Amino acid sequence: MTLPAAIVHVGRGDRPGPDWQRLHALCNGGFAGAGAWTANLCAHLPHRTGVWVAVVDAGETVGGLAWIENVRGPLRTLEAHHAGLPCDVLLHPHLDPDRRRSVLAALLGAWTHAARAPLTLAATLHVEGPAADDVAAPLAGAGFLRTEVPVAYFPLEQGLEHVESHLLKKNRRNERNRSLRRGCTTGVTSDPAVIDEFLPIYVAATRRWGTRPIPAGLLRGLLADGEGRVFCTTVRRDGALLGAHLCLQAAGTVTVWVGATAEGLDDVSPATLLIWADLEEACRRGAACLDLGGHGGQQGVAQFKELLGALTLERAMWRRTSRLGAAALALRRGGRA
């Protein structure tokens, strides 16, 4: 079915317009579709701008997809995600099946058109849930390759007591209890000042992992701009910070996005205690899921989450690299195109 009255709008800017925001709220959209997310990415990462695609039918916005453009001179890369947070594919909940397919096709058409433009080096999209299957054929047909990304999570619908009794492993409960007996305390804050304490712990951890840290300004900005939906869980002993998780809340999910703990703490388990604090706070906020994210190639992180008792889902990552992009990547790696 075609939508003769539908118009595809492509806008650029740090934040979406009011019609997009209304659709996002109506769809109970995720954090990646929130204005605070894109605005802070653009403010604290160089060369970025937000792209907001909206499908408008009979004057009403019925579909939406957002991504980040990284523009350097005439070249660009596209990210419909950032650092593991999946994108939103917004479809008005009252669409009938035929219309829903048409709106989705219009959104993906805008995305694949941008991805296949001659000066686009690469385009990446992370998607989960029912939309993951719906986008498979159009993206594969446009030259995107799919990679499955395992993501750890705790379902919370049955409450904290159920998670503690039936999911959280006994050894992890023992670690939590021992850490509390030995003077550790947990907390929750949205004060951006916590990043100043967290930063040395986090930067040291990224050196061990061989990764680049998220800019401190971005972490502070999200806390300041998150309207209470961005918060840090913390573990302290004698007032000193032992570790923290920066968490994002949207669409019934609390996502643990960035986290690290200090080294050399053999007598306590701050990483386990942080997860417990995440679970407590997510349940207090009425979330249905605690998303612990992927492991970024860190097998120790993957094993830690598995031994906690977390469950696993597969998130689809779709990537298209142009010939020019592949050549640039090979050159950067010292290889040959």
mmCIF file of C-alpha atoms in Angstrom:
data_model
loop_
_atom_site.group_PDB
_atom_site.id
_atom_site.type_symbol
_atom_site.label_atom_id
_atom_site.label_comp_id
_atom_site.label_asym_id
_atom_site.label_seq_id
_atom_site.Cartn_x
_atom_site.Cartn_y
_atom_site.Cartn_z
ATOM 1 C CA MET A 1 0.000 0.000 0.000
ATOM 2 C CA THR A 2 1.281 3.494 -0.810
ATOM 3 C CA LEU A 3 0.676 6.619 1.207
ATOM 4 C CA PRO A 4 -0.142 9.291 -1.359
ATOM 5 C CA ALA A 5 -0.743 11.925 1.343
ATOM 6 C CA ALA A 6 2.444 11.117 3.270
ATOM 7 C CA ILE A 7 5.443 13.435 3.161
ATOM 8 C CA VAL A 8 8.932 12.591 4.373
ATOM 9 C CA HIS A 9 10.584 15.480 6.180
ATOM 10 C CA VAL A 10 14.338 15.415 6.848
ATOM 11 C CA GLY A 11 15.446 18.006 9.375
ATOM 12 C CA ARG A 12 18.796 18.745 10.981
ATOM 13 C CA GLY A 13 19.568 20.151 14.382
ATOM 14 C CA ASP A 14 20.398 19.332 17.959
ATOM 15 C CA ARG A 15 16.818 18.675 19.073
ATOM 16 C CA PRO A 16 13.613 17.474 17.426
ATOM 17 C CA GLY A 17 10.569 19.633 16.854
ATOM 18 C CA PRO A 18 7.362 19.422 18.897
ATOM 19 C CA ASP A 19 5.623 17.013 16.482
ATOM 20 C CA TRP A 20 8.517 14.563 16.776
ATOM 21 C CA GLN A 21 8.438 14.906 20.560
ATOM 22 C CA ARG A 22 4.715 14.142 20.644
ATOM 23 C CA LEU A 23 5.226 11.000 18.525
ATOM 24 C CA HIS A 24 8.147 9.935 20.712
ATOM 25 C CA ALA A 25 5.959 10.254 23.817
ATOM 26 C CA LEU A 26 3.040 8.471 22.140
ATOM 27 C CA CYS A 27 5.316 5.570 21.149
ATOM 28 C CA ASN A 28 6.970 5.462 24.590
ATOM 29 C CA GLY A 29 10.249 5.929 22.753
ATOM 30 C CA GLY A 30 13.707 5.089 24.005
ATOM 31 C CA PHE A 31 16.402 7.446 25.237
ATOM 32 C CA ALA A 32 18.081 7.672 21.810
ATOM 33 C CA GLY A 33 15.012 9.556 20.546
ATOM 34 C CA ALA A 34 15.088 12.077 23.387
ATOM 35 C CA GLY A 35 16.299 15.591 22.681
ATOM 36 C CA ALA A 36 18.771 15.534 25.565
ATOM 37 C CA TRP A 37 20.641 12.618 24.001
ATOM 38 C CA THR A 38 21.289 14.118 20.575
ATOM 39 C CA ALA A 39 21.812 17.640 21.906
ATOM 40 C CA ASN A 40 24.576 16.481 24.222
ATOM 41 C CA LEU A 41 26.212 14.258 21.613
ATOM 42 C CA CYS A 42 26.345 17.235 19.250
ATOM 43 C CA ALA A 43 27.594 19.576 21.976
ATOM 44 C CA HIS A 44 30.423 17.359 23.196
ATOM 45 C CA LEU A 45 31.505 15.329 20.144
ATOM 46 C CA PRO A 46 33.148 17.171 17.225
ATOM 47 C CA HIS A 47 31.568 17.540 13.777
ATOM 48 C CA ARG A 48 28.234 15.996 14.830
ATOM 49 C CA THR A 49 24.715 17.078 13.971
ATOM 50 C CA GLY A 50 21.361 15.408 14.487
ATOM 51 C CA VAL A 51 19.163 14.229 11.611
ATOM 52 C CA TRP A 52 15.432 13.832 12.285
ATOM 53 C CA VAL A 53 13.310 12.021 9.687
ATOM 54 C CA ALA A 54 9.551 12.301 10.082
ATOM 55 C CA VAL A 55 6.775 10.783 7.989
ATOM 56 C CA VAL A 56 3.759 13.088 7.990
ATOM 57 C CA ASP A 57 0.368 11.842 6.792
ATOM 58 C CA ALA A 58 -2.657 14.150 6.614
ATOM 59 C CA GLY A 59 -0.892 16.646 8.835
ATOM 60 C CA GLU A 60 0.039 14.131 11.549
ATOM 61 C CA THR A 61 3.534 12.797 12.244
ATOM 62 C CA VAL A 62 3.172 9.013 12.089
ATOM 63 C CA GLY A 63 6.783 7.820 11.807
ATOM 64 C CA GLY A 64 10.220 8.899 12.956
ATOM 65 C CA LEU A 65 13.865 7.868 12.799
ATOM 66 C CA ALA A 66 16.863 9.834 14.096
ATOM 67 C CA TRP A 67 20.575 9.489 13.572
ATOM 68 C CA ILE A 68 23.833 11.387 14.032
ATOM 69 C CA GLU A 69 25.876 12.701 11.113
ATOM 70 C CA ASN A 70 29.620 13.039 11.574
ATOM 71 C CA VAL A 71 30.693 15.450 8.841
ATOM 72 C CA ARG A 72 34.345 16.136 8.028
ATOM 73 C CA GLY A 73 34.745 18.227 4.923
ATOM 74 C CA PRO A 74 32.705 16.640 2.122
ATOM 75 C CA LEU A 75 32.669 13.200 3.781
ATOM 76 C CA ARG A 76 30.331 11.846 6.434
ATOM 77 C CA THR A 77 29.484 8.812 8.519
ATOM 78 C CA LEU A 78 26.043 8.025 9.916
ATOM 79 C CA GLU A 79 25.198 6.492 13.299
ATOM 80 C CA ALA A 80 21.634 5.477 14.177
ATOM 81 C CA HIS A 81 22.971 4.691 17.667
ATOM 82 C CA HIS A 82 25.949 5.717 19.738
ATOM 83 C CA ALA A 83 28.248 3.610 21.921
ATOM 84 C CA GLY A 84 25.798 0.727 22.050
ATOM 85 C CA LEU A 85 22.536 2.586 22.670
ATOM 86 C CA PRO A 86 20.045 1.401 20.001
ATOM 87 C CA CYS A 87 18.039 3.750 17.839
ATOM 88 C CA ASP A 88 14.311 4.414 17.920
ATOM 89 C CA VAL A 89 12.101 3.392 15.007
ATOM 90 C CA LEU A 90 8.946 5.331 15.863
ATOM 91 C CA LEU A 91 5.670 4.135 14.331
ATOM 92 C CA HIS A 92 2.333 5.581 15.414
ATOM 93 C CA PRO A 93 0.582 2.897 17.502
ATOM 94 C CA HIS A 94 -2.756 3.372 15.689
ATOM 95 C CA LEU A 95 -1.440 2.559 12.220
ATOM 96 C CA ASP A 96 -3.065 -0.414 10.514
ATOM 97 C CA PRO A 97 -0.651 -3.131 9.288
ATOM 98 C CA ASP A 98 -0.484 -1.941 5.671
ATOM 99 C CA ARG A 99 0.052 1.661 6.632
ATOM 100 C CA ARG A 100 2.621 0.678 9.226
ATOM 101 C CA ARG A 101 4.644 -1.146 6.568
ATOM 102 C CA SER A 102 4.454 1.864 4.272
ATOM 103 C CA VAL A 103 5.573 4.292 6.971
ATOM 104 C CA LEU A 104 8.458 1.999 7.935
ATOM 105 C CA ALA A 105 9.447 1.718 4.267
ATOM 106 C CA ALA A 106 9.502 5.516 3.990
ATOM 107 C CA LEU A 107 11.749 5.835 7.067
ATOM 108 C CA LEU A 108 14.143 3.155 5.860
ATOM 109 C CA GLY A 109 14.117 4.689 2.395
ATOM 110 C CA ALA A 110 15.403 7.964 3.834
ATOM 111 C CA TRP A 111 18.047 6.099 5.856
ATOM 112 C CA THR A 112 19.324 3.927 2.984
ATOM 113 C CA HIS A 113 19.296 6.890 0.599
ATOM 114 C CA ALA A 114 21.589 8.786 2.982
ATOM 115 C CA ALA A 115 23.744 5.699 3.553
ATOM 116 C CA ARG A 116 24.249 5.089 -0.177
ATOM 117 C CA ALA A 117 25.121 8.692 -1.023
ATOM 118 C CA PRO A 118 28.522 8.859 -2.797
ATOM 119 C CA LEU A 119 30.262 10.758 0.031
ATOM 120 C CA THR A 120 28.936 8.618 2.900
ATOM 121 C CA LEU A 121 31.804 6.462 4.167
ATOM 122 C CA ALA A 122 29.824 4.231 6.526
ATOM 123 C CA ALA A 123 26.405 3.930 8.138
ATOM 124 C CA THR A 124 25.523 1.901 11.217
ATOM 125 C CA LEU A 125 22.158 1.173 12.795
ATOM 126 C CA HIS A 126 21.433 -0.749 16.015
ATOM 127 C CA VAL A 127 17.868 -1.936 16.481
ATOM 128 C CA GLU A 128 16.088 -4.378 18.770
ATOM 129 C CA GLY A 129 12.601 -5.671 19.435
ATOM 130 C CA PRO A 130 9.928 -6.275 16.774
ATOM 131 C CA ALA A 131 11.477 -3.687 14.463
ATOM 132 C CA ALA A 132 14.649 -5.790 14.197
ATOM 133 C CA ASP A 133 12.908 -8.317 11.929
ATOM 134 C CA ASP A 134 10.964 -5.698 9.988
ATOM 135 C CA VAL A 135 14.088 -3.840 8.871
ATOM 136 C CA ALA A 136 16.081 -6.941 7.883
ATOM 137 C CA ALA A 137 15.062 -7.302 4.236
ATOM 138 C CA PRO A 138 15.252 -3.590 3.283
ATOM 139 C CA LEU A 139 18.644 -3.125 4.912
ATOM 140 C CA ALA A 140 20.120 -6.307 3.473
ATOM 141 C CA GLY A 141 18.852 -5.248 0.050
ATOM 142 C CA ALA A 142 20.652 -1.924 0.441
ATOM 143 C CA GLY A 143 23.991 -3.590 1.128
ATOM 144 C CA PHE A 144 23.965 -3.579 4.925
ATOM 145 C CA LEU A 145 25.577 -6.481 6.766
ATOM 146 C CA ARG A 146 24.082 -7.755 10.017
ATOM 147 C CA THR A 147 26.009 -8.617 13.173
ATOM 148 C CA GLU A 148 24.362 -10.021 16.275
ATOM 149 C CA VAL A 149 25.361 -8.179 19.450
ATOM 150 C CA PRO A 150 24.639 -10.041 22.699
ATOM 151 C CA VAL A 151 23.162 -7.796 25.384
ATOM 152 C CA ALA A 152 22.764 -8.728 29.060
ATOM 153 C CA TYR A 153 19.600 -7.760 30.920
ATOM 154 C CA PHE A 154 17.429 -8.442 33.960
ATOM 155 C CA PRO A 155 13.626 -8.589 33.524
ATOM 156 C CA LEU A 156 12.000 -6.689 36.380
ATOM 157 C CA GLU A 157 8.255 -7.239 35.895
ATOM 158 C CA GLN A 158 8.050 -9.560 38.909
ATOM 159 C CA GLY A 159 9.872 -7.183 41.196
ATOM 160 C CA LEU A 160 13.145 -6.919 43.058
ATOM 161 C CA GLU A 161 12.461 -9.803 45.425
ATOM 162 C CA HIS A 162 11.950 -12.172 42.482
ATOM 163 C CA VAL A 163 15.194 -10.994 40.851
ATOM 164 C CA GLU A 164 17.105 -11.493 44.081
ATOM 165 C CA SER A 165 15.636 -14.931 44.789
ATOM 166 C CA HIS A 166 15.481 -16.426 41.296
ATOM 167 C CA LEU A 167 17.961 -14.616 39.010
ATOM 168 C CA LEU A 168 20.814 -13.093 41.015
ATOM 169 C CA LYS A 169 23.339 -15.840 41.712
ATOM 170 C CA LYS A 170 24.054 -16.874 45.298
ATOM 171 C CA ASN A 171 27.742 -15.970 45.017
ATOM 172 C CA ARG A 172 26.808 -12.466 43.891
ATOM 173 C CA ARG A 173 24.364 -12.083 46.798
ATOM 174 C CA ASN A 174 27.169 -13.142 49.129
ATOM 175 C CA GLU A 175 29.490 -10.555 47.552
ATOM 176 C CA ARG A 176 26.858 -7.859 48.015
ATOM 177 C CA ASN A 177 26.263 -8.776 51.651
ATOM 178 C CA ARG A 178 29.981 -8.993 52.453
ATOM 179 C CA SER A 179 30.655 -5.613 50.838
ATOM 180 C CA LEU A 180 27.887 -3.996 52.868
ATOM 181 C CA ARG A 181 29.191 -5.543 56.096
ATOM 182 C CA ARG A 182 32.638 -4.154 55.330
ATOM 183 C CA GLY A 183 31.430 -0.587 55.143
ATOM 184 C CA CYS A 184 30.361 -0.062 51.531
ATOM 185 C CA THR A 185 27.267 2.033 50.860
ATOM 186 C CA THR A 186 25.263 2.654 47.689
ATOM 187 C CA GLY A 187 23.702 5.865 46.457
ATOM 188 C CA VAL A 188 21.872 7.474 43.551
ATOM 189 C CA THR A 189 22.530 10.984 42.246
ATOM 190 C CA SER A 190 21.883 13.179 39.221
ATOM 191 C CA ASP A 191 24.417 15.791 40.330
ATOM 192 C CA PRO A 192 26.926 16.323 37.473
ATOM 193 C CA ALA A 193 29.652 16.904 40.082
ATOM 194 C CA VAL A 194 29.876 13.134 40.617
ATOM 195 C CA ILE A 195 31.660 12.876 37.253
ATOM 196 C CA ASP A 196 34.676 14.702 38.711
ATOM 197 C CA GLU A 197 35.062 11.891 41.251
ATOM 198 C CA PHE A 198 34.279 9.170 38.734
ATOM 199 C CA LEU A 199 36.594 10.350 35.970
ATOM 200 C CA PRO A 200 39.947 9.037 37.335
ATOM 201 C CA ILE A 201 38.387 5.606 37.942
ATOM 202 C CA TYR A 202 36.777 5.560 34.504
ATOM 203 C CA VAL A 203 39.833 6.764 32.557
ATOM 204 C CA ALA A 204 42.026 4.171 34.294
ATOM 205 C CA ALA A 205 39.519 1.461 33.344
ATOM 206 C CA THR A 206 39.430 2.507 29.669
ATOM 207 C CA ARG A 207 43.227 2.267 29.583
ATOM 208 C CA ARG A 208 42.964 -1.323 30.796
ATOM 209 C CA TRP A 209 40.266 -2.056 28.229
ATOM 210 C CA GLY A 210 42.127 -0.345 25.381
ATOM 211 C CA THR A 211 39.150 1.895 24.569
ATOM 212 C CA ARG A 212 38.592 5.637 24.284
ATOM 213 C CA PRO A 213 36.625 7.192 27.181
ATOM 214 C CA ILE A 214 33.338 8.988 26.617
ATOM 215 C CA PRO A 215 34.084 12.723 27.049
ATOM 216 C CA ALA A 216 33.490 13.928 30.606
ATOM 217 C CA GLY A 217 31.516 16.900 29.303
ATOM 218 C CA LEU A 218 29.028 14.550 27.646
ATOM 219 C CA LEU A 219 28.519 12.613 30.882
ATOM 220 C CA ARG A 220 28.036 15.831 32.871
ATOM 221 C CA GLY A 221 25.746 17.263 30.194
ATOM 222 C CA LEU A 222 23.446 14.243 30.196
ATOM 223 C CA LEU A 223 23.108 14.390 33.978
ATOM 224 C CA ALA A 224 22.367 18.117 33.878
ATOM 225 C CA ASP A 225 19.952 17.899 30.929
ATOM 226 C CA GLY A 226 18.306 14.549 31.613
ATOM 227 C CA GLU A 227 15.301 15.781 33.632
ATOM 228 C CA GLY A 228 15.853 13.057 36.224
ATOM 229 C CA ARG A 229 16.016 10.262 33.628
ATOM 230 C CA VAL A 230 19.815 10.225 33.757
ATOM 231 C CA PHE A 231 21.392 9.239 37.054
ATOM 232 C CA CYS A 232 24.466 7.662 38.584
ATOM 233 C CA THR A 233 24.448 4.790 41.022
ATOM 234 C CA THR A 234 27.494 4.890 43.272
ATOM 235 C CA VAL A 235 29.404 2.725 45.726
ATOM 236 C CA ARG A 236 31.430 4.393 48.478
ATOM 237 C CA ARG A 237 33.441 3.405 51.513
ATOM 238 C CA ASP A 238 34.429 5.957 54.125
ATOM 239 C CA GLY A 239 33.196 8.617 51.723
ATOM 240 C CA ALA A 240 35.543 7.610 48.896
ATOM 241 C CA LEU A 241 34.004 6.668 45.547
ATOM 242 C CA LEU A 242 34.782 3.065 44.564
ATOM 243 C CA GLY A 243 32.756 3.003 41.353
ATOM 244 C CA ALA A 244 29.727 4.351 39.512
ATOM 245 C CA HIS A 245 27.282 3.564 36.710
ATOM 246 C CA LEU A 246 25.711 6.256 34.545
ATOM 247 C CA CYS A 247 22.178 5.065 33.749
ATOM 248 C CA LEU A 248 19.552 6.209 31.229
ATOM 249 C CA GLN A 249 15.803 5.711 31.755
ATOM 250 C CA ALA A 250 13.219 5.580 28.960
ATOM 251 C CA ALA A 251 10.530 3.305 27.504
ATOM 252 C CA GLY A 252 10.268 1.193 30.639
ATOM 253 C CA THR A 253 13.987 0.380 30.534
ATOM 254 C CA VAL A 254 16.905 1.545 32.637
ATOM 255 C CA THR A 255 20.132 1.198 30.651
ATOM 256 C CA VAL A 256 23.504 1.006 32.345
ATOM 257 C CA TRP A 257 25.433 2.968 29.727
ATOM 258 C CA VAL A 258 28.830 3.819 31.251
ATOM 259 C CA GLY A 259 30.476 2.353 34.337
ATOM 260 C CA ALA A 260 33.732 1.442 36.035
ATOM 261 C CA THR A 261 35.134 0.501 39.439
ATOM 262 C CA ALA A 262 38.480 1.111 41.087
ATOM 263 C CA GLU A 263 41.202 -1.520 41.086
ATOM 264 C CA GLY A 264 42.832 -3.177 44.087
ATOM 265 C CA LEU A 265 39.694 -3.753 46.173
ATOM 266 C CA ASP A 266 40.022 -7.454 46.898
ATOM 267 C CA ASP A 267 38.106 -7.344 50.192
ATOM 268 C CA VAL A 268 34.911 -5.891 48.658
ATOM 269 C CA SER A 269 33.006 -6.228 45.360
ATOM 270 C CA PRO A 270 31.936 -2.758 44.154
ATOM 271 C CA ALA A 271 30.946 -3.997 40.679
ATOM 272 C CA THR A 272 28.434 -6.450 42.146
ATOM 273 C CA LEU A 273 27.159 -3.857 44.588
ATOM 274 C CA LEU A 274 26.650 -1.371 41.740
ATOM 275 C CA ILE A 275 24.478 -3.854 39.858
ATOM 276 C CA TRP A 276 22.424 -4.329 43.015
ATOM 277 C CA ALA A 277 22.035 -0.555 43.296
ATOM 278 C CA ASP A 278 20.969 -0.443 39.619
ATOM 279 C CA LEU A 279 18.365 -3.145 40.246
ATOM 280 C CA GLU A 280 17.005 -1.378 43.323
ATOM 281 C CA GLU A 281 16.726 1.983 41.600
ATOM 282 C CA ALA A 282 15.269 0.567 38.376
ATOM 283 C CA CYS A 283 12.587 -1.251 40.356
ATOM 284 C CA ARG A 284 11.898 1.871 42.437
ATOM 285 C CA ARG A 285 11.326 3.763 39.170
ATOM 286 C CA GLY A 286 8.925 1.086 37.900
ATOM 287 C CA ALA A 287 11.141 -0.099 35.037
ATOM 288 C CA ALA A 288 10.347 -3.412 33.345
ATOM 289 C CA CYS A 289 13.966 -4.113 32.358
ATOM 290 C CA LEU A 290 17.517 -3.334 33.445
ATOM 291 C CA ASP A 291 19.678 -3.304 30.295
ATOM 292 C CA LEU A 292 23.337 -3.975 31.101
ATOM 293 C CA GLY A 293 24.391 -3.530 27.469
ATOM 294 C CA GLY A 294 26.957 -5.495 25.505
ATOM 295 C CA HIS A 295 30.523 -6.233 26.459
ATOM 296 C CA GLY A 296 32.408 -4.353 23.727
ATOM 297 C CA GLY A 297 34.760 -7.266 23.144
ATOM 298 C CA GLN A 298 35.761 -7.402 26.826
ATOM 299 C CA GLN A 299 35.287 -11.089 27.657
ATOM 300 C CA GLY A 300 35.806 -10.462 31.358
ATOM 301 C CA VAL A 301 32.858 -8.056 31.302
ATOM 302 C CA ALA A 302 30.722 -10.609 29.452
ATOM 303 C CA GLN A 303 31.599 -13.320 31.965
ATOM 304 C CA PHE A 304 30.881 -11.033 34.914
ATOM 305 C CA LYS A 305 27.383 -10.307 33.612
ATOM 306 C CA GLU A 306 26.720 -13.988 32.932
ATOM 307 C CA LEU A 307 27.833 -14.964 36.435
ATOM 308 C CA LEU A 308 25.513 -12.333 37.891
ATOM 309 C CA GLY A 309 22.570 -14.266 36.513
ATOM 310 C CA ALA A 310 21.644 -11.817 33.775
ATOM 311 C CA LEU A 311 19.764 -13.092 30.731
ATOM 312 C CA THR A 312 20.882 -12.434 27.150
ATOM 313 C CA LEU A 313 19.137 -11.015 24.086
ATOM 314 C CA GLU A 314 20.548 -10.433 20.620
ATOM 315 C CA ARG A 315 20.526 -6.916 19.248
ATOM 316 C CA ALA A 316 20.926 -6.459 15.497
ATOM 317 C CA MET A 317 23.725 -4.186 14.309
ATOM 318 C CA TRP A 318 23.523 -3.268 10.628
ATOM 319 C CA ARG A 319 26.521 -1.672 8.921
ATOM 320 C CA ARG A 320 27.216 -0.534 5.371
ATOM 321 C CA THR A 321 30.688 0.624 4.344
ATOM 322 C CA SER A 322 31.317 2.235 0.965
ATOM 323 C CA ARG A 323 34.359 1.384 -1.140
ATOM 324 C CA LEU A 324 35.830 4.750 -0.212
ATOM 325 C CA GLY A 325 35.119 4.063 3.452
ATOM 326 C CA ALA A 326 36.735 0.629 3.284
ATOM 327 C CA ALA A 327 39.815 2.131 1.663
ATOM 328 C CA ALA A 328 40.043 4.830 4.342
ATOM 329 C CA LEU A 329 39.697 2.210 7.080
ATOM 330 C CA ALA A 330 42.405 0.025 5.537
ATOM 331 C CA LEU A 331 44.718 3.037 5.271
ATOM 332 C CA ARG A 332 44.110 3.955 8.921
ATOM 333 C CA ARG A 333 44.977 0.402 9.950
ATOM 334 C CA GLY A 334 48.096 0.409 7.845
ATOM 335 C CA GLY A 335 46.637 -2.130 5.459
ATOM 336 C CA ARG A 336 45.864 -2.060 1.781
ATOM 337 C CA ALA A 337 42.485 -1.193 0.247
#
